[in-house]
Amino acid sequence: MSWHARRDLRKVHRWGGALIALPFLIVLVTGLILQVKKQVDWVQPPSTQGVSTIPSISFDEILLASKGVPEAEISTWDDIDRLDVRPDQGIVKVRAANRWEIQIDTETSEVLQVAYRRSELLESLHDGSWFHDSAKLWVFLPSGIVVTVLWITGIYLFSIPYFAKRKNRKRREKRKKNAKIK
């Protein structure tokens, strides 16, 4: 490859890195935190254990128990983002729209745990949707493509000296061989 092509690859590598530095940093940091979300209670509250593995409470009882938790600010089903039923643990996790999580025993409807859940916030930062729906496709996706190009050009630029050494070694061996023949 010519010197100009290598110089241009270095420029692409340098400017590409500068363009994606902030989005890539966000993806890296949030990705690292999400890797340990089950081990770090601050990110995602640990699951508790209920009394029985056979759910016996109704949806109305789940809503009633959830209304009793002031942090969650639940008054109707509209205030609930989702229910996560864990029959093997005997609990239902109620995720409020304001990111609070309530774990309710599926037999006694007792509130076992209330904690703020940050994993969804971190996931939305990680994929860019926290900033704007368009940021996912117009900032974070192109950043991922640029990172792929940077990886390819970086591997190439890293390997150039090794290929050159190998080529020079073969050339020297060929010269020595030709010199012995003469």
mmCIF file of C-alpha atoms in Angstrom:
data_model
loop_
_atom_site.group_PDB
_atom_site.id
_atom_site.type_symbol
_atom_site.label_atom_id
_atom_site.label_comp_id
_atom_site.label_asym_id
_atom_site.label_seq_id
_atom_site.Cartn_x
_atom_site.Cartn_y
_atom_site.Cartn_z
ATOM 1 C CA MET A 1 0.000 0.000 0.000
ATOM 2 C CA SER A 2 1.318 3.442 -0.861
ATOM 3 C CA TRP A 3 2.394 6.002 1.698
ATOM 4 C CA HIS A 4 -0.521 8.281 0.745
ATOM 5 C CA ALA A 5 -3.087 5.548 1.304
ATOM 6 C CA ARG A 6 -1.609 4.765 4.740
ATOM 7 C CA ARG A 7 -1.576 8.476 5.591
ATOM 8 C CA ASP A 8 -5.237 8.754 4.552
ATOM 9 C CA LEU A 9 -6.142 5.690 6.652
ATOM 10 C CA ARG A 10 -4.481 7.328 9.655
ATOM 11 C CA LYS A 11 -6.521 10.489 9.035
ATOM 12 C CA VAL A 12 -9.754 8.456 8.798
ATOM 13 C CA HIS A 13 -8.784 6.645 11.974
ATOM 14 C CA ARG A 14 -7.949 9.867 13.865
ATOM 15 C CA TRP A 15 -11.014 11.885 12.753
ATOM 16 C CA GLY A 16 -13.369 8.932 13.073
ATOM 17 C CA GLY A 17 -12.211 8.468 16.658
ATOM 18 C CA ALA A 18 -12.739 12.153 17.415
ATOM 19 C CA LEU A 19 -16.268 12.137 15.915
ATOM 20 C CA ILE A 20 -17.535 9.178 17.905
ATOM 21 C CA ALA A 21 -15.669 9.777 21.163
ATOM 22 C CA LEU A 22 -18.650 10.916 23.276
ATOM 23 C CA PRO A 23 -21.313 8.461 22.001
ATOM 24 C CA PHE A 24 -18.802 5.623 22.220
ATOM 25 C CA LEU A 25 -17.824 6.608 25.767
ATOM 26 C CA ILE A 26 -21.508 6.545 26.763
ATOM 27 C CA VAL A 27 -21.933 3.086 25.221
ATOM 28 C CA LEU A 28 -18.782 1.795 26.928
ATOM 29 C CA VAL A 29 -19.552 3.114 30.409
ATOM 30 C CA THR A 30 -23.217 2.078 30.409
ATOM 31 C CA GLY A 31 -22.297 -1.292 28.898
ATOM 32 C CA LEU A 32 -19.784 -1.934 31.674
ATOM 33 C CA ILE A 33 -22.361 -1.052 34.324
ATOM 34 C CA LEU A 34 -25.023 -3.209 32.641
ATOM 35 C CA GLN A 35 -22.614 -6.155 32.612
ATOM 36 C CA VAL A 36 -22.811 -6.245 36.422
ATOM 37 C CA LYS A 37 -26.458 -5.245 36.885
ATOM 38 C CA LYS A 38 -27.359 -8.517 38.620
ATOM 39 C CA GLN A 39 -24.406 -8.152 41.010
ATOM 40 C CA VAL A 40 -24.914 -4.451 41.866
ATOM 41 C CA ASP A 41 -28.129 -3.740 43.765
ATOM 42 C CA TRP A 42 -27.897 -0.019 42.906
ATOM 43 C CA VAL A 43 -28.516 -0.862 39.231
ATOM 44 C CA GLN A 44 -31.140 -3.585 39.557
ATOM 45 C CA PRO A 45 -32.731 -4.631 42.850
ATOM 46 C CA PRO A 46 -32.170 -8.287 43.750
ATOM 47 C CA SER A 47 -35.139 -10.649 43.547
ATOM 48 C CA THR A 48 -36.681 -11.760 46.817
ATOM 49 C CA GLN A 49 -38.364 -15.086 47.576
ATOM 50 C CA GLY A 50 -42.087 -15.446 48.117
ATOM 51 C CA VAL A 51 -43.973 -17.963 50.259
ATOM 52 C CA SER A 52 -45.263 -20.242 47.482
ATOM 53 C CA THR A 53 -44.416 -21.054 43.884
ATOM 54 C CA ILE A 54 -48.082 -21.187 42.879
ATOM 55 C CA PRO A 55 -49.517 -17.696 42.251
ATOM 56 C CA SER A 56 -52.880 -17.192 43.927
ATOM 57 C CA ILE A 57 -53.423 -13.420 44.053
ATOM 58 C CA SER A 58 -55.519 -11.514 41.535
ATOM 59 C CA PHE A 59 -54.609 -8.483 39.440
ATOM 60 C CA ASP A 60 -56.801 -6.349 41.684
ATOM 61 C CA GLU A 61 -54.759 -7.445 44.722
ATOM 62 C CA ILE A 62 -51.538 -6.616 42.877
ATOM 63 C CA LEU A 63 -52.854 -3.131 42.073
ATOM 64 C CA LEU A 64 -54.060 -2.644 45.659
ATOM 65 C CA ALA A 65 -50.676 -3.655 47.114
ATOM 66 C CA SER A 66 -48.887 -1.390 44.616
ATOM 67 C CA LYS A 67 -51.071 1.597 45.550
ATOM 68 C CA GLY A 68 -49.812 1.231 49.125
ATOM 69 C CA VAL A 69 -46.253 2.148 48.097
ATOM 70 C CA PRO A 70 -45.950 5.960 48.062
ATOM 71 C CA GLU A 71 -42.619 6.068 46.133
ATOM 72 C CA ALA A 72 -44.160 4.279 43.149
ATOM 73 C CA GLU A 73 -46.961 6.863 42.800
ATOM 74 C CA ILE A 74 -49.418 4.243 41.510
ATOM 75 C CA SER A 75 -53.134 4.971 41.509
ATOM 76 C CA THR A 76 -54.308 3.148 38.347
ATOM 77 C CA TRP A 77 -53.019 0.568 35.887
ATOM 78 C CA ASP A 78 -51.818 3.467 33.707
ATOM 79 C CA ASP A 79 -49.111 4.160 36.321
ATOM 80 C CA ILE A 80 -47.683 0.646 35.880
ATOM 81 C CA ASP A 81 -45.132 0.039 33.149
ATOM 82 C CA ARG A 82 -45.072 -3.763 33.408
ATOM 83 C CA LEU A 83 -45.555 -6.823 35.558
ATOM 84 C CA ASP A 84 -42.853 -9.468 35.763
ATOM 85 C CA VAL A 85 -44.255 -12.680 37.231
ATOM 86 C CA ARG A 86 -41.677 -15.081 38.692
ATOM 87 C CA PRO A 87 -43.630 -18.217 39.673
ATOM 88 C CA ASP A 88 -40.488 -20.122 40.679
ATOM 89 C CA GLN A 89 -39.668 -17.376 43.198
ATOM 90 C CA GLY A 90 -43.267 -16.744 44.260
ATOM 91 C CA ILE A 91 -43.169 -13.043 43.401
ATOM 92 C CA VAL A 92 -44.470 -10.528 40.929
ATOM 93 C CA LYS A 93 -42.329 -7.505 40.154
ATOM 94 C CA VAL A 94 -44.391 -4.392 39.503
ATOM 95 C CA ARG A 95 -42.463 -1.737 37.612
ATOM 96 C CA ALA A 96 -43.998 1.672 37.985
ATOM 97 C CA ALA A 97 -43.809 4.250 35.219
ATOM 98 C CA ASN A 98 -41.427 6.280 37.436
ATOM 99 C CA ARG A 99 -38.929 3.331 37.532
ATOM 100 C CA TRP A 100 -39.708 2.156 41.064
ATOM 101 C CA GLU A 101 -39.953 -1.618 41.438
ATOM 102 C CA ILE A 102 -42.262 -3.326 43.924
ATOM 103 C CA GLN A 103 -41.862 -7.040 44.624
ATOM 104 C CA ILE A 104 -45.062 -8.631 45.856
ATOM 105 C CA ASP A 105 -45.563 -12.135 47.249
ATOM 106 C CA THR A 106 -47.907 -14.002 44.868
ATOM 107 C CA GLU A 107 -49.668 -15.816 47.700
ATOM 108 C CA THR A 108 -50.010 -13.285 50.510
ATOM 109 C CA SER A 109 -49.882 -10.048 48.419
ATOM 110 C CA GLU A 110 -47.362 -8.724 50.957
ATOM 111 C CA VAL A 111 -44.923 -6.120 49.626
ATOM 112 C CA LEU A 112 -41.540 -7.791 50.007
ATOM 113 C CA GLN A 113 -39.282 -5.090 48.600
ATOM 114 C CA VAL A 114 -39.426 -1.588 47.150
ATOM 115 C CA ALA A 115 -36.416 -0.199 45.274
ATOM 116 C CA TYR A 116 -35.544 2.180 42.473
ATOM 117 C CA ARG A 117 -34.576 0.332 39.283
ATOM 118 C CA ARG A 118 -31.877 2.054 37.180
ATOM 119 C CA SER A 119 -31.223 -0.670 34.593
ATOM 120 C CA GLU A 120 -33.857 0.627 32.125
ATOM 121 C CA LEU A 121 -32.404 4.140 32.357
ATOM 122 C CA LEU A 122 -28.915 2.757 31.687
ATOM 123 C CA GLU A 123 -30.225 0.661 28.779
ATOM 124 C CA SER A 124 -31.882 3.702 27.201
ATOM 125 C CA LEU A 125 -28.626 5.675 27.605
ATOM 126 C CA HIS A 126 -26.729 2.716 26.166
ATOM 127 C CA ASP A 127 -28.770 2.545 22.960
ATOM 128 C CA GLY A 128 -29.259 6.325 22.658
ATOM 129 C CA SER A 129 -33.043 6.349 22.985
ATOM 130 C CA TRP A 130 -32.832 8.398 26.217
ATOM 131 C CA PHE A 131 -31.658 11.415 24.220
ATOM 132 C CA HIS A 132 -34.238 11.096 21.440
ATOM 133 C CA ASP A 133 -35.719 8.276 19.376
ATOM 134 C CA SER A 134 -33.814 9.549 16.344
ATOM 135 C CA ALA A 135 -30.509 9.553 18.256
ATOM 136 C CA LYS A 136 -30.577 5.765 18.173
ATOM 137 C CA LEU A 137 -30.485 5.672 14.368
ATOM 138 C CA TRP A 138 -28.720 8.932 13.539
ATOM 139 C CA VAL A 139 -26.009 9.104 16.219
ATOM 140 C CA PHE A 140 -25.478 5.758 17.932
ATOM 141 C CA LEU A 141 -25.868 3.481 14.870
ATOM 142 C CA PRO A 142 -23.412 5.531 12.759
ATOM 143 C CA SER A 143 -21.072 5.572 15.752
ATOM 144 C CA GLY A 144 -21.184 1.785 15.798
ATOM 145 C CA ILE A 145 -20.385 1.682 12.085
ATOM 146 C CA VAL A 146 -17.499 4.127 12.569
ATOM 147 C CA VAL A 147 -16.170 1.991 15.453
ATOM 148 C CA THR A 148 -16.196 -1.008 13.122
ATOM 149 C CA VAL A 149 -14.245 0.971 10.500
ATOM 150 C CA LEU A 150 -11.829 2.144 13.206
ATOM 151 C CA TRP A 151 -11.324 -1.444 14.304
ATOM 152 C CA ILE A 152 -10.550 -2.549 10.744
ATOM 153 C CA THR A 153 -8.195 0.366 10.023
ATOM 154 C CA GLY A 154 -6.580 -0.001 13.453
ATOM 155 C CA ILE A 155 -5.854 -3.689 12.914
ATOM 156 C CA TYR A 156 -4.460 -2.891 9.468
ATOM 157 C CA LEU A 157 -2.266 -0.032 10.738
ATOM 158 C CA PHE A 158 -1.093 -2.215 13.617
ATOM 159 C CA SER A 159 -0.138 -5.080 11.307
ATOM 160 C CA ILE A 160 1.710 -3.025 8.629
ATOM 161 C CA PRO A 161 5.081 -3.144 10.456
ATOM 162 C CA TYR A 162 4.824 -6.898 10.931
ATOM 163 C CA PHE A 163 4.035 -7.480 7.256
ATOM 164 C CA ALA A 164 6.910 -5.173 6.281
ATOM 165 C CA LYS A 165 9.353 -7.045 8.549
ATOM 166 C CA ARG A 166 8.234 -10.372 7.104
ATOM 167 C CA LYS A 167 8.555 -9.060 3.553
ATOM 168 C CA ASN A 168 12.056 -7.647 4.273
ATOM 169 C CA ARG A 169 13.162 -10.909 5.901
ATOM 170 C CA LYS A 170 12.063 -12.896 2.841
ATOM 171 C CA ARG A 171 13.800 -10.383 0.551
ATOM 172 C CA ARG A 172 17.053 -10.682 2.567
ATOM 173 C CA GLU A 173 16.859 -14.475 2.526
ATOM 174 C CA LYS A 174 16.318 -14.414 -1.222
ATOM 175 C CA ARG A 175 19.345 -12.111 -1.691
ATOM 176 C CA LYS A 176 21.522 -14.371 0.456
ATOM 177 C CA LYS A 177 20.367 -17.385 -1.507
ATOM 178 C CA ASN A 178 21.088 -15.644 -4.841
ATOM 179 C CA ALA A 179 24.481 -14.440 -3.570
ATOM 180 C CA LYS A 180 25.486 -18.034 -2.662
ATOM 181 C CA ILE A 181 24.466 -19.307 -6.114
ATOM 182 C CA LYS A 182 26.699 -16.775 -7.906
#
